[in-house]
Amino acid sequence: LSPTMKALQDWKLKVLHNPVRAGRIAGVQAALPYERALQKLESQVGEKIQRATMLSNEARSMRLTAAKLANVAVGNQAAGGVLKAQHDMARAHEMMDKARRMELEGSALHEEAEELNQKVPLYAVAARNAEQEAVHRFVPEFAPPPIGKGAFLRPPPTGVWRAVAPWPGALEPLGQAASEGAWG
């Protein structure tokens, strides 16, 4: 009876356990840290660009206000209000200097955003490689090993965490039909 039960257990494992599905779940879990890091990176890039744009707009507005104030100062000087004109012109110069500093800060933020944005493809490739590697471990005949390995293709993930499926099939990208219909 023991060989019959063992054969039944082997048969049940073959029928009920889908290694491709298990490999895909493992692949999604392996790629999650890289995708989370990619999301953080993209949000940082967006925030920096948004802040740089805001600073640039404020600097432009401040320059316009300073130019108007300088024109008022010139009019006051022509009318004989030398002290008022001198005070307004000094304020206009201060505003122009502050606008220049804001523009420089915005430019620096924009450069930082560009540097961060150059890392986006590295994280995308690392996520796909981690996913492919995990699927390959489960089903080597189904998925080839990932292409290209090295320090530049796989940056260290930030905020690594392990995904746990709240219910069976929750981590399937396109649902059960996609995973079992084409490959099952």
Coordinates of N, CA and C in Angstrom, one line a residue:
L1 N 0.8 -1.2 0.0 CA 0.0 0.0 0.0 C 0.9 1.3 0.0
S2 N 2.0 1.2 0.6 CA 2.9 2.3 0.7 C 3.4 2.9 -0.7
P3 N 3.8 2.0 -1.7 CA 4.1 2.5 -3.0 C 2.9 3.1 -3.7
T4 N 1.7 2.6 -3.5 CA 0.5 3.2 -4.1 C 0.3 4.6 -3.6
M5 N 0.4 4.7 -2.3 CA 0.2 6.1 -1.7 C 1.2 7.1 -2.1
K6 N 2.5 6.6 -2.3 CA 3.5 7.5 -2.7 C 3.3 7.9 -4.2
A7 N 2.8 6.9 -5.0 CA 2.5 7.3 -6.4 C 1.3 8.2 -6.4
L8 N 0.3 8.1 -5.5 CA -0.8 9.0 -5.5 C -0.3 10.4 -5.1
Q9 N 0.6 10.5 -4.1 CA 1.1 11.8 -3.7 C 1.9 12.4 -4.8
D10 N 2.7 11.7 -5.5 CA 3.5 12.2 -6.7 C 2.5 12.7 -7.8
W11 N 1.5 11.9 -8.0 CA 0.5 12.3 -9.0 C -0.2 13.6 -8.6
K12 N -0.6 13.7 -7.4 CA -1.3 14.9 -6.9 C -0.4 16.1 -7.0
L13 N 0.9 16.0 -6.7 CA 1.8 17.1 -6.8 C 2.0 17.5 -8.2
K14 N 2.0 16.6 -9.1 CA 2.1 17.0 -10.6 C 0.9 17.7 -11.0
V15 N -0.3 17.2 -10.6 CA -1.5 17.8 -11.1 C -1.9 19.1 -10.4
L16 N -1.7 19.2 -9.1 CA -2.1 20.3 -8.4 C -1.1 21.4 -8.3
H17 N 0.2 21.1 -8.4 CA 1.2 22.1 -8.3 C 1.7 22.6 -9.7
N18 N 1.4 23.8 -10.0 CA 1.8 24.4 -11.3 C 3.2 25.1 -11.0
P19 N 4.3 24.6 -11.5 CA 5.6 25.2 -11.3 C 5.7 26.6 -12.0
V20 N 5.1 26.7 -13.1 CA 5.1 28.0 -13.8 C 4.5 29.1 -13.0
R21 N 3.3 28.8 -12.4 CA 2.6 29.8 -11.6 C 3.5 30.1 -10.3
A22 N 4.0 29.1 -9.7 CA 4.9 29.3 -8.5 C 6.1 30.1 -8.9
G23 N 6.7 29.9 -10.0 CA 7.8 30.6 -10.5 C 7.4 32.1 -10.7
R24 N 6.3 32.3 -11.3 CA 5.8 33.7 -11.6 C 5.6 34.4 -10.2
I25 N 5.0 33.8 -9.3 CA 4.8 34.4 -8.0 C 6.1 34.7 -7.3
A26 N 7.1 33.8 -7.4 CA 8.4 34.0 -6.9 C 9.1 35.2 -7.6
G27 N 8.9 35.2 -8.9 CA 9.4 36.3 -9.7 C 8.9 37.7 -9.3
V28 N 7.6 37.8 -9.1 CA 7.0 39.0 -8.7 C 7.5 39.4 -7.3
Q29 N 7.7 38.5 -6.4 CA 8.2 38.8 -5.1 C 9.7 39.2 -5.2
A30 N 10.4 38.6 -6.1 CA 11.9 39.0 -6.2 C 12.0 40.4 -6.9
A31 N 11.1 40.8 -7.7 CA 11.2 42.1 -8.4 C 10.6 43.2 -7.5
L32 N 9.8 42.9 -6.5 CA 9.1 43.9 -5.8 C 10.1 45.0 -5.1
P33 N 11.2 44.5 -4.5 CA 12.1 45.6 -3.9 C 12.6 46.6 -5.0
Y34 N 12.9 46.0 -6.1 CA 13.4 46.9 -7.2 C 12.3 47.9 -7.7
E35 N 11.1 47.3 -7.8 CA 10.0 48.1 -8.3 C 9.7 49.2 -7.3
R36 N 9.7 48.9 -6.0 CA 9.5 49.9 -4.9 C 10.6 51.0 -5.0
A37 N 11.8 50.5 -5.1 CA 12.9 51.5 -5.2 C 12.7 52.4 -6.5
L38 N 12.3 51.8 -7.5 CA 12.0 52.6 -8.8 C 10.9 53.6 -8.6
Q39 N 9.8 53.2 -7.9 CA 8.7 54.1 -7.6 C 9.2 55.3 -6.7
K40 N 10.0 54.9 -5.7 CA 10.6 56.0 -4.8 C 11.5 57.0 -5.7
L41 N 12.3 56.4 -6.5 CA 13.2 57.2 -7.4 C 12.4 58.1 -8.3
E42 N 11.4 57.5 -8.9 CA 10.5 58.3 -9.8 C 9.8 59.4 -9.1
S43 N 9.3 59.1 -7.9 CA 8.7 60.2 -7.1 C 9.6 61.3 -6.7
Q44 N 10.9 60.9 -6.3 CA 11.9 61.9 -6.0 C 12.2 62.8 -7.2
V45 N 12.3 62.2 -8.4 CA 12.6 62.9 -9.6 C 11.4 63.9 -9.8
G46 N 10.2 63.4 -9.7 CA 9.0 64.3 -9.9 C 9.0 65.4 -9.0
E47 N 9.2 65.2 -7.7 CA 9.2 66.2 -6.7 C 10.3 67.3 -6.9
K48 N 11.5 66.8 -7.3 CA 12.6 67.8 -7.6 C 12.3 68.6 -8.8
I49 N 11.7 68.0 -9.8 CA 11.4 68.8 -11.0 C 10.3 69.8 -10.7
Q50 N 9.3 69.3 -9.9 CA 8.2 70.2 -9.6 C 8.7 71.4 -8.7
R51 N 9.6 71.1 -7.8 CA 10.1 72.2 -7.0 C 11.0 73.1 -7.8
A52 N 11.8 72.6 -8.7 CA 12.6 73.4 -9.6 C 11.7 74.3 -10.5
T53 N 10.6 73.8 -11.0 CA 9.7 74.6 -11.8 C 9.1 75.7 -11.0
M54 N 8.7 75.4 -9.8 CA 8.1 76.4 -8.9 C 9.1 77.5 -8.6
L55 N 10.3 77.1 -8.3 CA 11.4 78.2 -8.0 C 11.6 79.0 -9.2
S56 N 11.6 78.4 -10.4 CA 11.8 79.2 -11.6 C 10.7 80.2 -11.9
N57 N 9.5 79.7 -11.6 CA 8.3 80.6 -11.8 C 8.3 81.7 -10.8
E58 N 8.6 81.4 -9.6 CA 8.7 82.5 -8.5 C 9.8 83.5 -8.9
A59 N 11.0 83.0 -9.4 CA 12.1 83.9 -9.7 C 11.6 84.8 -10.9
R60 N 10.9 84.2 -11.9 CA 10.5 85.0 -13.0 C 9.5 86.1 -12.5
S61 N 8.6 85.7 -11.6 CA 7.6 86.7 -11.1 C 8.3 87.8 -10.3
M62 N 9.4 87.4 -9.5 CA 10.1 88.3 -8.7 C 10.9 89.3 -9.6
R63 N 11.4 88.8 -10.7 CA 12.2 89.7 -11.6 C 11.2 90.7 -12.2
L64 N 10.0 90.3 -12.6 CA 9.1 91.2 -13.2 C 8.7 92.3 -12.2
T65 N 8.5 91.9 -10.9 CA 8.1 92.8 -9.9 C 9.3 93.8 -9.6
A66 N 10.5 93.3 -9.6 CA 11.7 94.1 -9.4 C 11.8 95.1 -10.6
A67 N 11.6 94.7 -11.8 CA 11.7 95.6 -12.9 C 10.6 96.7 -12.8
K68 N 9.4 96.4 -12.4 CA 8.4 97.4 -12.2 C 8.8 98.3 -11.1
L69 N 9.3 97.8 -10.0 CA 9.7 98.7 -8.9 C 10.9 99.6 -9.3
A70 N 11.8 99.1 -10.2 CA 12.9 99.9 -10.7 C 12.3 101.0 -11.5
N71 N 11.4 100.7 -12.4 CA 10.7 101.8 -13.2 C 10.1 102.8 -12.4
V72 N 9.4 102.4 -11.3 CA 8.8 103.3 -10.4 C 9.9 104.2 -9.7
A73 N 11.0 103.6 -9.3 CA 12.1 104.4 -8.7 C 12.6 105.4 -9.7
V74 N 12.8 105.1 -11.0 CA 13.2 106.0 -12.0 C 12.2 107.2 -12.1
G75 N 10.9 106.9 -12.1 CA 9.9 107.9 -12.1 C 10.0 108.8 -10.9
N76 N 10.2 108.2 -9.7 CA 10.3 109.0 -8.5 C 11.5 109.9 -8.5
Q77 N 12.6 109.4 -9.1 CA 13.8 110.2 -9.1 C 13.6 111.4 -10.1
A78 N 12.9 111.2 -11.2 CA 12.7 112.2 -12.1 C 11.7 113.3 -11.5
A79 N 10.8 112.8 -10.6 CA 9.9 113.8 -10.0 C 10.5 114.5 -8.8
G80 N 11.7 114.1 -8.4 CA 12.4 114.8 -7.3 C 12.4 114.0 -6.0
G81 N 11.8 112.8 -5.9 CA 11.8 112.0 -4.7 C 13.0 111.1 -4.7
V82 N 14.2 111.7 -4.4 CA 15.5 111.0 -4.5 C 15.6 109.9 -3.4
L83 N 15.2 110.2 -2.2 CA 15.3 109.2 -1.1 C 14.4 108.0 -1.4
K84 N 13.1 108.3 -1.8 CA 12.2 107.2 -2.1 C 12.7 106.4 -3.3
A85 N 13.2 107.1 -4.3 CA 13.8 106.4 -5.5 C 14.9 105.5 -5.1
Q86 N 15.8 106.0 -4.2 CA 17.0 105.2 -3.8 C 16.5 104.0 -3.0
H87 N 15.5 104.1 -2.1 CA 15.0 103.0 -1.4 C 14.4 102.0 -2.3
D88 N 13.5 102.4 -3.2 CA 12.9 101.5 -4.2 C 13.9 100.8 -5.1
M89 N 14.9 101.5 -5.5 CA 16.0 100.9 -6.4 C 16.7 99.8 -5.6
A90 N 17.0 100.1 -4.3 CA 17.7 99.1 -3.5 C 16.9 97.9 -3.3
R91 N 15.6 98.1 -3.1 CA 14.7 96.9 -2.9 C 14.6 96.1 -4.2
A92 N 14.6 96.8 -5.4 CA 14.6 96.1 -6.7 C 15.8 95.3 -6.9
H93 N 17.0 95.8 -6.5 CA 18.2 95.1 -6.6 C 18.2 93.8 -5.7
E94 N 17.7 94.0 -4.4 CA 17.6 92.9 -3.5 C 16.7 91.8 -4.1
M95 N 15.6 92.2 -4.7 CA 14.6 91.2 -5.3 C 15.3 90.5 -6.5
M96 N 16.1 91.2 -7.3 CA 16.8 90.6 -8.4 C 17.8 89.6 -7.9
D97 N 18.5 89.9 -6.8 CA 19.5 89.0 -6.3 C 18.8 87.8 -5.7
K98 N 17.7 88.0 -5.0 CA 17.0 86.8 -4.5 C 16.4 86.0 -5.6
A99 N 16.0 86.6 -6.7 CA 15.5 85.8 -7.9 C 16.6 85.0 -8.5
R100 N 17.8 85.6 -8.6 CA 19.0 84.9 -9.1 C 19.3 83.7 -8.3
R101 N 19.3 83.8 -6.9 CA 19.6 82.7 -6.0 C 18.5 81.6 -6.2
M102 N 17.2 82.0 -6.3 CA 16.2 81.0 -6.5 C 16.4 80.3 -7.8
E103 N 16.7 81.0 -8.8 CA 17.0 80.4 -10.2 C 18.1 79.4 -10.1
L104 N 19.2 79.7 -9.4 CA 20.3 78.8 -9.2 C 19.9 77.5 -8.4
E105 N 19.1 77.7 -7.4 CA 18.6 76.6 -6.6 C 17.8 75.7 -7.4
G106 N 16.9 76.3 -8.2 CA 16.0 75.5 -9.1 C 16.9 74.8 -10.2
S107 N 17.9 75.4 -10.7 CA 18.8 74.8 -11.7 C 19.5 73.6 -11.0
A108 N 20.0 73.7 -9.8 CA 20.6 72.6 -9.1 C 19.7 71.5 -8.9
L109 N 18.4 71.8 -8.5 CA 17.4 70.7 -8.3 C 17.1 70.0 -9.6
H110 N 17.1 70.7 -10.7 CA 16.8 70.1 -12.0 C 18.0 69.2 -12.4
E111 N 19.2 69.6 -12.1 CA 20.4 68.7 -12.4 C 20.3 67.5 -11.5
E112 N 20.0 67.6 -10.3 CA 19.9 66.4 -9.4 C 18.8 65.5 -9.9
A113 N 17.7 66.0 -10.4 CA 16.6 65.2 -10.9 C 17.0 64.5 -12.2
E114 N 17.8 65.1 -13.0 CA 18.3 64.5 -14.2 C 19.3 63.3 -13.8
E115 N 20.1 63.5 -12.8 CA 21.0 62.5 -12.4 C 20.2 61.3 -11.9
L116 N 19.2 61.5 -11.0 CA 18.4 60.5 -10.5 C 17.6 59.8 -11.6
N117 N 17.2 60.5 -12.6 CA 16.4 60.0 -13.7 C 17.2 59.0 -14.6
Q118 N 18.6 59.2 -14.6 CA 19.4 58.3 -15.3 C 19.5 56.9 -14.7
K119 N 19.1 56.8 -13.4 CA 19.2 55.5 -12.7 C 17.9 54.7 -12.9
V120 N 16.9 55.3 -13.5 CA 15.6 54.6 -13.6 C 15.7 53.3 -14.5
P121 N 16.4 53.4 -15.7 CA 16.5 52.2 -16.5 C 17.3 51.1 -15.7
L122 N 18.3 51.4 -14.9 CA 19.0 50.4 -14.2 C 18.1 49.6 -13.2
Y123 N 17.2 50.3 -12.5 CA 16.3 49.7 -11.6 C 15.3 48.8 -12.4
A124 N 14.8 49.3 -13.5 CA 13.9 48.5 -14.3 C 14.5 47.2 -14.8
V125 N 15.8 47.3 -15.3 CA 16.5 46.1 -15.7 C 16.7 45.2 -14.5
A126 N 17.1 45.7 -13.4 CA 17.3 44.9 -12.2 C 16.1 44.2 -11.8
A127 N 14.9 44.8 -11.9 CA 13.7 44.2 -11.5 C 13.4 43.0 -12.5
R128 N 13.5 43.3 -13.7 CA 13.3 42.2 -14.7 C 14.2 41.1 -14.6
N129 N 15.5 41.4 -14.3 CA 16.5 40.3 -14.1 C 16.2 39.5 -12.8
A130 N 15.8 40.1 -11.8 CA 15.5 39.4 -10.5 C 14.3 38.5 -10.8
E131 N 13.3 39.0 -11.5 CA 12.1 38.3 -11.8 C 12.4 37.1 -12.7
Q132 N 13.2 37.3 -13.7 CA 13.6 36.2 -14.6 C 14.4 35.1 -13.9
E133 N 15.3 35.6 -13.0 CA 16.2 34.7 -12.2 C 15.3 33.8 -11.3
A134 N 14.3 34.4 -10.7 CA 13.4 33.6 -9.8 C 12.6 32.6 -10.6
V135 N 12.0 33.0 -11.7 CA 11.3 32.1 -12.5 C 12.2 31.0 -13.0
H136 N 13.4 31.3 -13.4 CA 14.3 30.3 -13.9 C 14.6 29.3 -12.8
R137 N 14.7 29.7 -11.6 CA 15.0 28.7 -10.5 C 13.9 27.7 -10.3
F138 N 12.6 28.2 -10.5 CA 11.5 27.2 -10.4 C 11.3 26.4 -11.6
V139 N 11.4 27.0 -12.8 CA 11.1 26.2 -14.1 C 12.2 26.5 -15.1
P140 N 13.4 25.9 -15.0 CA 14.5 26.2 -15.9 C 14.2 25.9 -17.4
E141 N 13.3 24.9 -17.6 CA 13.0 24.6 -19.0 C 12.0 25.6 -19.6
F142 N 11.3 26.4 -18.7 CA 10.3 27.4 -19.2 C 11.0 28.7 -19.4
A143 N 11.8 29.1 -18.5 CA 12.4 30.5 -18.5 C 13.9 30.4 -18.5
P144 N 14.6 31.0 -19.5 CA 16.0 31.0 -19.5 C 16.6 31.9 -18.4
P145 N 17.9 31.7 -18.1 CA 18.4 32.6 -17.1 C 18.4 34.1 -17.6
P146 N 18.5 35.0 -16.6 CA 18.5 36.4 -17.1 C 19.7 36.8 -17.9
I147 N 19.6 37.7 -18.8 CA 20.7 38.1 -19.6 C 21.4 39.2 -18.9
G148 N 22.7 39.1 -18.9 CA 23.5 40.2 -18.3 C 23.5 40.3 -16.8
K149 N 24.6 40.1 -16.2 CA 24.8 40.3 -14.8 C 25.9 41.2 -14.6
G150 N 26.0 41.8 -13.4 CA 27.1 42.7 -13.1 C 26.7 43.8 -12.1
A151 N 27.6 44.5 -11.7 CA 27.4 45.5 -10.7 C 26.5 46.6 -11.2
F152 N 26.6 47.0 -12.5 CA 25.8 48.1 -13.0 C 24.4 47.7 -13.4
L153 N 24.1 46.4 -13.6 CA 22.8 45.9 -14.0 C 21.9 45.6 -12.8
R154 N 22.5 45.5 -11.6 CA 21.7 45.1 -10.5 C 22.1 46.0 -9.3
P155 N 21.6 47.2 -9.2 CA 21.9 48.1 -8.0 C 21.2 47.5 -6.8
P156 N 21.8 47.8 -5.6 CA 21.1 47.3 -4.4 C 19.8 48.0 -4.2
P157 N 18.8 47.2 -3.8 CA 17.5 47.8 -3.6 C 17.4 48.6 -2.3
T158 N 16.6 49.6 -2.3 CA 16.4 50.4 -1.1 C 15.1 50.0 -0.5
G159 N 15.0 49.9 0.8 CA 13.7 49.5 1.5 C 13.3 48.1 1.1
V160 N 14.2 47.2 1.2 CA 13.8 45.8 0.8 C 12.7 45.3 1.8
W161 N 11.7 44.7 1.3 CA 10.7 44.0 2.1 C 10.2 42.8 1.4
R162 N 9.6 41.9 2.1 CA 9.2 40.7 1.5 C 7.7 40.8 1.3
A163 N 7.2 40.4 0.1 CA 5.8 40.4 -0.2 C 5.2 39.1 0.2
V164 N 4.0 39.2 0.8 CA 3.3 38.1 1.2 C 1.9 38.2 0.6
A165 N 1.5 37.2 -0.1 CA 0.2 37.3 -0.8 C -0.9 37.1 0.3
P166 N -1.9 38.1 0.3 CA -3.0 38.0 1.3 C -3.9 36.9 1.0
W167 N -4.0 36.4 -0.3 CA -4.8 35.3 -0.7 C -4.2 34.6 -1.8
P168 N -4.5 33.4 -2.1 CA -3.8 32.7 -3.2 C -4.2 33.4 -4.5
G169 N -3.1 33.6 -5.3 CA -3.3 34.2 -6.6 C -3.3 35.7 -6.6
A170 N -3.0 36.3 -5.4 CA -3.1 37.8 -5.3 C -1.9 38.4 -6.1
L171 N -0.8 37.7 -6.2 CA 0.4 38.3 -6.8 C 0.4 38.0 -8.3
E172 N -0.6 37.4 -8.9 CA -0.5 37.1 -10.3 C -0.8 38.4 -11.1
P173 N 0.0 38.7 -12.1 CA -0.1 40.0 -12.7 C -1.4 40.2 -13.5
L174 N -1.8 39.1 -14.3 CA -3.0 39.3 -15.1 C -4.1 38.3 -14.7
G175 N -4.0 37.7 -13.5 CA -5.0 36.8 -13.1 C -4.7 35.3 -13.5
Q176 N -5.5 34.5 -13.1 CA -5.3 33.0 -13.3 C -5.4 32.7 -14.8
A177 N -6.2 33.3 -15.5 CA -6.4 33.0 -16.9 C -5.1 33.2 -17.7
A178 N -4.4 34.3 -17.4 CA -3.1 34.6 -18.1 C -2.1 33.6 -17.8
S179 N -2.0 33.2 -16.5 CA -0.9 32.3 -16.1 C -1.2 30.8 -16.5
E180 N -2.4 30.4 -16.4 CA -2.7 29.0 -16.7 C -3.3 28.8 -18.1
G181 N -3.8 29.8 -18.7 CA -4.4 29.6 -20.0 C -3.4 29.4 -21.1
A182 N -2.3 30.2 -21.0 CA -1.3 30.1 -22.1 C -0.3 29.0 -21.8
W183 N 0.0 28.8 -20.5 CA 1.1 27.9 -20.2 C 0.6 26.7 -19.4
G184 N -0.6 26.7 -18.9 CA -1.0 25.6 -18.0 C -1.3 24.4 -18.7

